[in-house]
XYZ file of C-alpha atoms in Angstrom:
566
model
C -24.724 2.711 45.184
C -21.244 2.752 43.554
C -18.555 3.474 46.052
C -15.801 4.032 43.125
C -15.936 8.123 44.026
C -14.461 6.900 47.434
C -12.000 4.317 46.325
C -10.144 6.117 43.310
C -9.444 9.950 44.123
C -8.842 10.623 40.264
C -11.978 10.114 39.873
C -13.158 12.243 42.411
C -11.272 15.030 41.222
C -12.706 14.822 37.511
C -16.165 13.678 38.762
C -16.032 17.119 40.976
C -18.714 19.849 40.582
C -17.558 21.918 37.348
C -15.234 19.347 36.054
C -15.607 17.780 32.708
C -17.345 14.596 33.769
C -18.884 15.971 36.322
C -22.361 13.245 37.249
C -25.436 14.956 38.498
C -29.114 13.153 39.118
C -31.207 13.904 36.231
C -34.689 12.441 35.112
C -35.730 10.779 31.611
C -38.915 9.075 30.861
C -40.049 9.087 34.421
C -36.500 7.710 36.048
C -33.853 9.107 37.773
C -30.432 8.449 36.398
C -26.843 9.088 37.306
C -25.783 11.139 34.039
C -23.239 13.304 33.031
C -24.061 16.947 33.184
C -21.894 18.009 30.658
C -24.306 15.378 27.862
C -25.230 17.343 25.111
C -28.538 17.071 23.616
C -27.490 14.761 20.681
C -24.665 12.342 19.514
C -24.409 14.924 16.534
C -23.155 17.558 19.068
C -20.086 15.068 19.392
C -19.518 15.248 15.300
C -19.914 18.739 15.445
C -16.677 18.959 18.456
C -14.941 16.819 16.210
C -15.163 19.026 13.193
C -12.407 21.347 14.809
C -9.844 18.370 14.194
C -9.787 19.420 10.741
C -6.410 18.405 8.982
C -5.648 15.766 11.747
C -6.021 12.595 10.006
C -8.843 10.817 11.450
C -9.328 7.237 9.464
C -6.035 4.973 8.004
C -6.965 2.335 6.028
C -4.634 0.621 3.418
C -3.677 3.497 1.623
C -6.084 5.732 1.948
C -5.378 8.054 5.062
C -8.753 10.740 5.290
C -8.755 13.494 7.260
C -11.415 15.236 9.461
C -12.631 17.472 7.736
C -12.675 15.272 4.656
C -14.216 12.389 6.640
C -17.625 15.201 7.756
C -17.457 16.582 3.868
C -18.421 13.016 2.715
C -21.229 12.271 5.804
C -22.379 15.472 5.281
C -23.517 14.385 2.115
C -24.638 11.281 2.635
C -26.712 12.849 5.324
C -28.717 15.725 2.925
C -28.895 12.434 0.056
C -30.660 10.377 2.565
C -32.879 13.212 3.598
C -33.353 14.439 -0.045
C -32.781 11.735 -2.141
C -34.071 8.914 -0.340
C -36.616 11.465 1.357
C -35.624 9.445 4.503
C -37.929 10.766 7.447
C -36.760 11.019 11.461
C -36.788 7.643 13.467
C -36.821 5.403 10.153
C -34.043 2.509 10.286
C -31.415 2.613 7.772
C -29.530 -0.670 7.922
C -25.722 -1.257 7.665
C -23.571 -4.145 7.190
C -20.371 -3.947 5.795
C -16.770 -5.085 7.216
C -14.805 -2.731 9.074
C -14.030 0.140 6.631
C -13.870 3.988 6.577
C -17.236 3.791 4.081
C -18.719 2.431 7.774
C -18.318 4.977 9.515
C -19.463 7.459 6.804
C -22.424 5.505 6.525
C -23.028 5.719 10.404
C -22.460 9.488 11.062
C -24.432 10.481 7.867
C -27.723 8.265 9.482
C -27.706 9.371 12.248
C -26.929 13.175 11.677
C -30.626 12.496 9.078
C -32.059 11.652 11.877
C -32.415 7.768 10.782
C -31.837 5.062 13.348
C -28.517 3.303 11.936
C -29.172 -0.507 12.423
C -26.006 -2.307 12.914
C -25.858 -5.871 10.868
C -23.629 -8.008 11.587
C -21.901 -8.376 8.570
C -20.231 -12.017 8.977
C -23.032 -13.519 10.182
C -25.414 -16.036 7.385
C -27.979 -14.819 4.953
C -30.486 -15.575 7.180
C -29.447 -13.943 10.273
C -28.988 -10.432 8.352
C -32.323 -10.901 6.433
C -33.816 -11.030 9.768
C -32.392 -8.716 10.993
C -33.309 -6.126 8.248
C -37.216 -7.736 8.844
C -36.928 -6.939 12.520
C -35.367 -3.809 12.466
C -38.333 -2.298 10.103
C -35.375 -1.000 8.054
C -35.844 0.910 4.701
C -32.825 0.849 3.555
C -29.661 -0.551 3.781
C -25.944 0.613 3.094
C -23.597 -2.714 2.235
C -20.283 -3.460 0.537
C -21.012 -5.960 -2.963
C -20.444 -9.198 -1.266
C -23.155 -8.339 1.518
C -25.526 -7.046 -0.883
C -25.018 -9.724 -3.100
C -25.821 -12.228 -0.523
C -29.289 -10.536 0.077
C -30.209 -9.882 -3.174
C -29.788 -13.610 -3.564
C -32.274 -13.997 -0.552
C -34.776 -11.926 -1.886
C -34.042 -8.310 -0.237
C -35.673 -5.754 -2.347
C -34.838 -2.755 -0.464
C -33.257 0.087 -1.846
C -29.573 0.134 -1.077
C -26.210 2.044 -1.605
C -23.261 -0.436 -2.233
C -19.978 0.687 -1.809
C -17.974 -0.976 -4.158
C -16.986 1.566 -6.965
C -16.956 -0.651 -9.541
C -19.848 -2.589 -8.090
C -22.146 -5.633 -10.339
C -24.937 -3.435 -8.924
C -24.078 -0.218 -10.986
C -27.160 -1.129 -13.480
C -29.149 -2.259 -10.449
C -32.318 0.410 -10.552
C -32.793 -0.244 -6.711
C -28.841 0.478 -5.997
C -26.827 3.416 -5.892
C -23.046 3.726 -5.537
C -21.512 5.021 -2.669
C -19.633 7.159 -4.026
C -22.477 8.976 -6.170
C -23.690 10.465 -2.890
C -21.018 11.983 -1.382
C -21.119 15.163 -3.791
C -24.301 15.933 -2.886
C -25.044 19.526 -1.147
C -24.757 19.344 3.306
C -28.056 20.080 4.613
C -28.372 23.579 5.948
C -30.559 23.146 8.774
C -29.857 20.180 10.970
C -32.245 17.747 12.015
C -33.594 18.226 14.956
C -32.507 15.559 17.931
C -32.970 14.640 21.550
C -31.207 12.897 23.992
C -34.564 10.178 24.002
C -34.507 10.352 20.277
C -33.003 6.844 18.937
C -29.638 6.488 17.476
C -28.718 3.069 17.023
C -29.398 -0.600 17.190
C -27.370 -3.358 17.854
C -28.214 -7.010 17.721
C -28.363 -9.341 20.955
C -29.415 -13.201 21.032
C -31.014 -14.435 23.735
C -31.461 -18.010 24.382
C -33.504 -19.138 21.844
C -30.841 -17.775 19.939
C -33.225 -15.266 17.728
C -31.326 -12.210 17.230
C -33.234 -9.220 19.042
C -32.488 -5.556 18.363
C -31.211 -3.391 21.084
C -32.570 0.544 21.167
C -29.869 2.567 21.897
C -30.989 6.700 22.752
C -28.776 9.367 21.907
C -28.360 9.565 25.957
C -26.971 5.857 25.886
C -24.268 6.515 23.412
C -23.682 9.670 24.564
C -23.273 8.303 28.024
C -20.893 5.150 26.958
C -18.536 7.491 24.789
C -18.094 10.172 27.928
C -17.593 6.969 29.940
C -14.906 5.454 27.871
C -13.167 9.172 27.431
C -13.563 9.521 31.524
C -11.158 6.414 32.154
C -8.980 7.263 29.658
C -7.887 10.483 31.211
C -7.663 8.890 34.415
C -4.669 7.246 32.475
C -2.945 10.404 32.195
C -3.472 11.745 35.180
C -1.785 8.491 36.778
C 1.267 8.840 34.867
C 0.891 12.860 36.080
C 0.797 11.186 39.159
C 3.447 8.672 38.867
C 6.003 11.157 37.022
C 4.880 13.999 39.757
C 4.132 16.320 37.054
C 1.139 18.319 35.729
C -1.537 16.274 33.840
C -0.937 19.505 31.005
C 2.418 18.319 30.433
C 2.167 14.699 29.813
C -0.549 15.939 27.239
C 1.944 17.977 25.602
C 4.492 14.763 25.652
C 2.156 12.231 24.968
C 2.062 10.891 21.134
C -1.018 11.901 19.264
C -4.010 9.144 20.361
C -4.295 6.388 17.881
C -6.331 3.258 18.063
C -6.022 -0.200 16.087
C -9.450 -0.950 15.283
C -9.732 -4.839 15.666
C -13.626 -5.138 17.404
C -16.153 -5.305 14.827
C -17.730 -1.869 14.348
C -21.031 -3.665 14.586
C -20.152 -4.472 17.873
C -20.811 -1.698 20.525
C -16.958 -1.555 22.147
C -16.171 -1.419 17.908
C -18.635 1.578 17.736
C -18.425 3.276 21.250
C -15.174 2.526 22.356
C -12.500 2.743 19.679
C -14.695 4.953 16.883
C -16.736 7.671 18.563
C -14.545 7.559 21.263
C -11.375 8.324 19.152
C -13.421 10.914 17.216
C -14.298 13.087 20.799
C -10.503 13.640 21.328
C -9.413 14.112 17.425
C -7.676 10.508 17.623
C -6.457 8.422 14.794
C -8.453 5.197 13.957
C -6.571 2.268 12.014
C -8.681 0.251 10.311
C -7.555 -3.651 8.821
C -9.116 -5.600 6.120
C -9.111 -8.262 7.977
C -7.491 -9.800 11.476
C -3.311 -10.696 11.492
C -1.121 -10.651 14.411
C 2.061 -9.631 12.765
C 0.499 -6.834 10.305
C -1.320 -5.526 13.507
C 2.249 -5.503 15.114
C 3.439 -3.780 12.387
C 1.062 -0.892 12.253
C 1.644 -0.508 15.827
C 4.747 0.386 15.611
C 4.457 2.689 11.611
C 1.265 4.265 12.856
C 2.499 4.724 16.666
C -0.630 3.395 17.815
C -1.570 4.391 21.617
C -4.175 2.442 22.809
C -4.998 -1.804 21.960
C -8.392 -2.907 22.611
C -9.240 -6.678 22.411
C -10.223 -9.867 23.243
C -7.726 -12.665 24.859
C -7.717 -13.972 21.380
C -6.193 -11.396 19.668
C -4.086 -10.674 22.220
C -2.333 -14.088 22.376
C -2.152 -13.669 18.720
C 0.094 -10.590 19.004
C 2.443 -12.236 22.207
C 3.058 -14.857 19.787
C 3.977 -13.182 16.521
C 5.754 -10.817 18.523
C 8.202 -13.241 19.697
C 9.602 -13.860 15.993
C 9.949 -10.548 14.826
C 11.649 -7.146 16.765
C 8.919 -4.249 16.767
C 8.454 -1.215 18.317
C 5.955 -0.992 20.398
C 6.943 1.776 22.415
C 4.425 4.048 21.762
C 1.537 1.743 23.655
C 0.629 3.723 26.911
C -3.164 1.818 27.296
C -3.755 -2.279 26.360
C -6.991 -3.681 27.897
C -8.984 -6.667 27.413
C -12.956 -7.381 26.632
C -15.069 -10.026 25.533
C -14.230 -12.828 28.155
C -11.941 -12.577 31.574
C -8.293 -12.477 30.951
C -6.315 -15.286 32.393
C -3.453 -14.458 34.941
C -0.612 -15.787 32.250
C -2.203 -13.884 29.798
C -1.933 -9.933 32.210
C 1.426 -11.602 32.758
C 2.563 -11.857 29.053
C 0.749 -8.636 28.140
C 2.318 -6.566 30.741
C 6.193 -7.993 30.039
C 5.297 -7.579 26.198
C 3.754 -3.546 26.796
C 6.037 -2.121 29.676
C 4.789 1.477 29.021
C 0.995 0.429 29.057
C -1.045 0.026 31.497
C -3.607 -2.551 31.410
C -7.734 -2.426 31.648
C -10.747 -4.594 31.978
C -14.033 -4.342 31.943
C -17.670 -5.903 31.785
C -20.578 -4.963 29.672
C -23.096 -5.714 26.874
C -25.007 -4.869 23.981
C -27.997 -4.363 26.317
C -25.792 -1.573 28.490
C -24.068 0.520 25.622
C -21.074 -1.137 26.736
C -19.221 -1.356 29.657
C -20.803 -0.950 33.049
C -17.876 -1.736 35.939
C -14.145 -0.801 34.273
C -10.330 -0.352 36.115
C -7.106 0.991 34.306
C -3.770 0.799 35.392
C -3.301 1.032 39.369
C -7.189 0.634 39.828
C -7.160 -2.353 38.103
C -3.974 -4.324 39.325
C -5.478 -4.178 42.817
C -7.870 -6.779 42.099
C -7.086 -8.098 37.855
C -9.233 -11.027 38.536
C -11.995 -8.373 38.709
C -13.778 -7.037 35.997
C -13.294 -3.854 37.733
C -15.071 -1.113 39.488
C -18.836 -0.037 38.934
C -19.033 2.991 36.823
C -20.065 5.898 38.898
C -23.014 6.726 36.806
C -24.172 3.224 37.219
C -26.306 1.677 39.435
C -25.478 -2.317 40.270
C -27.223 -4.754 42.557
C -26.718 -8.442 42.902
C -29.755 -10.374 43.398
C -30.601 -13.778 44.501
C -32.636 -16.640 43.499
C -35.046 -14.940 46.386
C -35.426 -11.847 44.550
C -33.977 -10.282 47.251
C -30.138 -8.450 47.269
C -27.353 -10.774 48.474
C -24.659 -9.775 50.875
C -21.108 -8.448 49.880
C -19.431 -11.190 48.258
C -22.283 -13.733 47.586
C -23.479 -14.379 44.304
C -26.356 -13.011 42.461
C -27.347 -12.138 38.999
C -26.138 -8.671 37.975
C -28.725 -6.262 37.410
C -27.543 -2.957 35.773
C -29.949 0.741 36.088
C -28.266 3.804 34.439
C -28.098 6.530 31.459
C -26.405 3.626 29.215
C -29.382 0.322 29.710
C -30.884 0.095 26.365
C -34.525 1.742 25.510
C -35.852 -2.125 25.306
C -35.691 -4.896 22.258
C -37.242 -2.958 19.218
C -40.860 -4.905 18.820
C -40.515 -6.762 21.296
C -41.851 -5.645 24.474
C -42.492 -9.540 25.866
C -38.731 -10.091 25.988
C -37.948 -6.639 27.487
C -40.314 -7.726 30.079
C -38.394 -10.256 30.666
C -35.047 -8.190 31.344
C -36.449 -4.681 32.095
C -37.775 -5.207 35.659
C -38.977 -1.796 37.608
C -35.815 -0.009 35.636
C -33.695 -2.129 36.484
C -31.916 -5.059 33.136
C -31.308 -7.660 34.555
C -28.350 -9.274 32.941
C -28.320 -12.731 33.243
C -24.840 -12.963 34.454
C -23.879 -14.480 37.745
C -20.870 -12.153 40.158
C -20.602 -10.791 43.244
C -19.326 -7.303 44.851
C -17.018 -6.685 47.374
C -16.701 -4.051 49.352
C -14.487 -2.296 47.100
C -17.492 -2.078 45.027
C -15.213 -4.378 42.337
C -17.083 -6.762 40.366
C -16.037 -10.399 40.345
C -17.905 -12.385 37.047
C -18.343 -15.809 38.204
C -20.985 -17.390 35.575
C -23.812 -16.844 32.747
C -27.250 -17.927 33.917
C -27.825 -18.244 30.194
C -26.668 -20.805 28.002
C -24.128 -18.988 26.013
C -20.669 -19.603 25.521
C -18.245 -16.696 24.070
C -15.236 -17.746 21.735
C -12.695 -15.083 20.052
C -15.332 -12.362 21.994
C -18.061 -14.075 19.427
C -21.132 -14.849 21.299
C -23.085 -18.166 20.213
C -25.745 -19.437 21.816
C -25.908 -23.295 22.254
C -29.706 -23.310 21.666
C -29.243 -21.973 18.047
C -26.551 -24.358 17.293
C -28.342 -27.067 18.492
C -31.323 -25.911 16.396
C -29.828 -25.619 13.392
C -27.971 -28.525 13.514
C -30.493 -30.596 14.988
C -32.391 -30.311 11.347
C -29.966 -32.858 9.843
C -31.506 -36.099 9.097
C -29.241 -37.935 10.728
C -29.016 -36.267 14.202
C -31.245 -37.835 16.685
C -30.672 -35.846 19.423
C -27.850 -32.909 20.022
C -26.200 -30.960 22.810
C -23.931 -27.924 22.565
C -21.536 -26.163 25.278
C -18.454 -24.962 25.801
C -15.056 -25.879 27.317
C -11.994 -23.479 27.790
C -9.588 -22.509 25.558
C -6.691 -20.635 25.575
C -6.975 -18.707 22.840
C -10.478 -18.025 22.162
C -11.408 -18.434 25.960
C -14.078 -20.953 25.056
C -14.230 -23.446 22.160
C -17.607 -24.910 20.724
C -18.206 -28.745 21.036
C -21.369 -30.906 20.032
C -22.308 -34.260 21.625
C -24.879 -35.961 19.284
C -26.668 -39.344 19.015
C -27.542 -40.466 15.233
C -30.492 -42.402 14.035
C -28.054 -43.503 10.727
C -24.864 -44.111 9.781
C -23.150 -40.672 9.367
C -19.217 -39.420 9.506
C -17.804 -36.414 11.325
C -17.052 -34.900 8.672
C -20.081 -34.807 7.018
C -21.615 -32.772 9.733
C -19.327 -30.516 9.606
C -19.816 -29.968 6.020
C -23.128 -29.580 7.118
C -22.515 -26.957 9.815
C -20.037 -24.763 7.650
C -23.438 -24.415 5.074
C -25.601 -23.753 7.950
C -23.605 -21.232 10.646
C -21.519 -18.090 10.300
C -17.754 -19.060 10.689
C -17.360 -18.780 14.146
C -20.327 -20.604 14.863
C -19.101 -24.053 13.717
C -17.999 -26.485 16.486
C -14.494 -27.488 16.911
C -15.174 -31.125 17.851
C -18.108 -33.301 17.058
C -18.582 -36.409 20.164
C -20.913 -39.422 18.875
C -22.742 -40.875 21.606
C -25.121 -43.533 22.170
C -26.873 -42.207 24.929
C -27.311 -39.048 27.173
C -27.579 -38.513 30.887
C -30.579 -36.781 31.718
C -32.173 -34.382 34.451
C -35.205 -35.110 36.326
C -36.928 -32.921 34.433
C -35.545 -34.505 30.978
C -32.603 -32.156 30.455
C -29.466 -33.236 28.564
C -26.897 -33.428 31.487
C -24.248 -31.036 30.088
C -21.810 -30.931 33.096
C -21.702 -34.524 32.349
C -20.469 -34.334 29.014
C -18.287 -31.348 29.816
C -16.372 -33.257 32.390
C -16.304 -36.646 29.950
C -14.761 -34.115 26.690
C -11.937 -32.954 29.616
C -11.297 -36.431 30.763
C -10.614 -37.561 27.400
C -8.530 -34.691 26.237
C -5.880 -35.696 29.080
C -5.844 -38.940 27.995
């Protein structure tokens, strides 16, 4: 049971009976679950709020700045052509996978207000990847900017699609439809009708084998993550209501307007939950870039008077180092926290001398959990910032050992996670929910302890995964795909740190021919996404091997380290 109710009494106070995040014990589909009771029946019912923002400007992007009420005009249409057009019936999967763009979000809202499931691709992985993903998802459809679509149409995908590009190669394609075209189309006038057990979304997760797997996400879990990431940002104001002893009503009135700089990937759930549906619950602004630089993120901090910086340590070392050649403004930053991978002390330490009116947050989650499942801001979080802070109060956490049994405060476990936000299951596959869905309870894979604070301290992955600039790659799919080269006799992928992306890729391989370095990474950059490629390629003549005929990777981790301090 989470004991964050008794250590934070801001939370108390909003978590009260009759207060807006007030968390009751409800059941769904035979469990009981900490919820909030204020959930409404249907992510739609947080659209509809929203829809009172009206003139507020709601997405930035380049030049375009669109408004609220211009931003629901166009999803309302897409939402009747989907239904009418496309005659696009409850529960079917409608696939997108575009870059981060307002079309994105339009493309989301207008899904899932049809009643579709909106299947998140992620749009910079390979051909492959998204192809199975569309395949796995049982999608019908798919919504894609021209150099996405293009890349499937090359692979084969026949399915019918709306491109977004307005003056798109696929404007004679019979099977395509611009965009644009159907956003004039008549709003439905009677809404589909949804349920918090309904399906809204899903997200891809690898597992070990490194086979993408599709996450269910319910209306309840989105719901659920979006209250949870509104709940802990007003316990930011009322600290500073607190720390100014003043009403929480007046630093709302003196606070700037919210704004967020969208750098996750919307495919992402902190990209989805977090910064978009998040923003859209308390009218907030949402700054969208083409694509990721430091010193044009600095700058629309300081022209757009963005509020709140999400990211990973990447980014954020990124911005601490432009920042140090150019003055900006970046005043207006009251919240800066960090996700992905643990922040480093130096890093808190540069992004707290850098932000002086923020006050910094961390968290843990996954794809699996809707998002974050333990979280701290400001005071809450400086108390213990090696944490990745306290268990959500709707959440319930145990730490289990290799027994089976719970471990005592402070020992070591794998996480296991039960609570409104732990995914429906993997869509199709109920063997490999079985595997993580135990009795209610997902078990994570992830190694930490609690104390008796009820903070949670991350100390390792039980999986084989590394995470690099917030990316997650699995070593058993690099080694895979790799491992089909000719000349690559056998092959072992981990990780060492890194100060920038947290972790860095590296391959140790034996050859059965004479091949260069550079070749394989030729090789490599054909094969993986981007961030999947290895930053350093080790030619060996022999491995060191485990009893049970396991590469040794500790072995090889400890010889790469060795010879990078020589």
């Amino acid at each position: 049971m989470s004991k964050t109710k008794e250590i934070d009494p801001i939370l108390t106070k909003l978590m009260s009976p009759g207060a807006p995040f007030e968390v009751v014990e409800k059941t769904h589909s035979g469990r009981s679950l900490r919820v909030f009771s204020q959930s409404p029946e249907s992510v739609c019912a947080i659209f509809n709020a929203a829809r009172t923002h009206g003139d507020k400007e709601f997405i930035i992007h380049n030049d375009a700045r669109i408004t609220y009420t211009e931003f629901f005009r166009r999803a309302d249409a897409l939402s009747a052509w989907l239904v009418t057009e496309k005659e696009l019936l409850k529960g079917q999967s409608v696939a997108i996978n575009m870059k981060n763009c307002p079309e994105w979000m339009i493309a989301y809202v207008g899904i899932v207000q049809a009643g579709g499931v909106a299947v998140l691709i992620n749009s910079r992985n390979d051909t492959e990847s998204m192809m199975a993903a569309l395949k796995d998802s049982d999608s019908v459809f798919v919504i894609a900017d021209e150099k996405r679509l293009t890349k499937l149409r090359d692979a084969g995908c026949d399915l019918p699609a709306l491109v977004s590009a307005p003056d798109s190669q696929f404007a004679s394609d019979k099977n395509s439809t611009l965009f644009v075209s159907a956003l004039n189309h008549t709003p439905m006038t009677t809404p589909v009708n949804l349920m918090q057990t309904d399906n809204a979304s899903m997200l891809f997760t690898s597992g070990t084998t490194g086979r993408a797997k599709a996450a269910i996400l319910s209306h309840l879990n989105v719901i659920s993550s979006v209250m949870n990431t509104k709940m802990a940002m007003e316990t930011i104001i009322h600290r500073l209501a607190d720390q100014y002893d003043t009403a929480v009503e007046v630093i709302k009135e003196h606070m700037p307007p919210p704004c967020g700089l969208l750098i996750f990937p919307l495919f992402h759930v902190s990209g989805l939950t977090s910064v978009f549906l998040t923003n859209m619950t308390i009218g907030g602004k949402i700054v969208v870039m083409d694509r990721w630089d430091a010193k044009k993120a600095l700058a629309l901090v300081e022209k757009e008077k963005i509020t709140a910086l999400s990211g990973v340590p990447a980014t954020h070392w990124d911005m601490l180092n432009a920042v140090k050649e150019t003055d900006y403004d970046l005043s207006s930053l009251n919240s800066v926290s960090n996700g992905g991978q643990a922040a480093t002390q130096n890093l808190l330490k540069n992004i707290s001398e850098t932000y002086p009116n923020a006050q910094l947050g961390a968290g843990y989650g996954m794809t699996e959990t809707t998002g974050a499942v333990s979280q701290a801001n400001g005071e809450a979080f400086m108390r213990a910032p090696q944490s990745a802070g306290l268990v959500l109060p709707m959440v319930d956490m145990k730490i289990i050992g290799d027994d089976g049994n719970e471990t005592p405060l402070g020992e070591a476990g794998e996480i296991c996670i039960r609570g409104a936000t732990v995914m429906q299951g993997y869509y199709n596959r109920p063997e490999d929910t079985a595997k993580v869905m135990k009795d209610g309870w997902m078990h994570t894979g992830d190694v930490g302890y609690l104390d008796e604070e009820s903070y949670l301290y991350i100390v390792d992955r039980k999986t084989d995964m590394i995470i690099s600039g917030g990316e997650n790659i699995y070593c058993a799919e690099i080694e895979q795909t790799l491992g089909q080269h000719e000349a690559i006799k056998e092959i072992a992928a981990f990780g060492v740190h890194d100060n920038r992306l947290g972790e860095k890729l590296i391959v140790a391989l034996s050859l059965n021919m004479p091949t260069e370095t550079e070749q394989l990474d030729t090789y490599a950059r054909e094969k993986l996404a981007d961030y999947k490629v290895p930053h350093a390629y080790i030619i060996t003549d022999e491995f060191n091997y485990t009893a049970t005929g396991k590469i040794e990777k500790h072995k090889l981790r400890k010889a790469f380290l060795d010879a990078e301090k020589n």
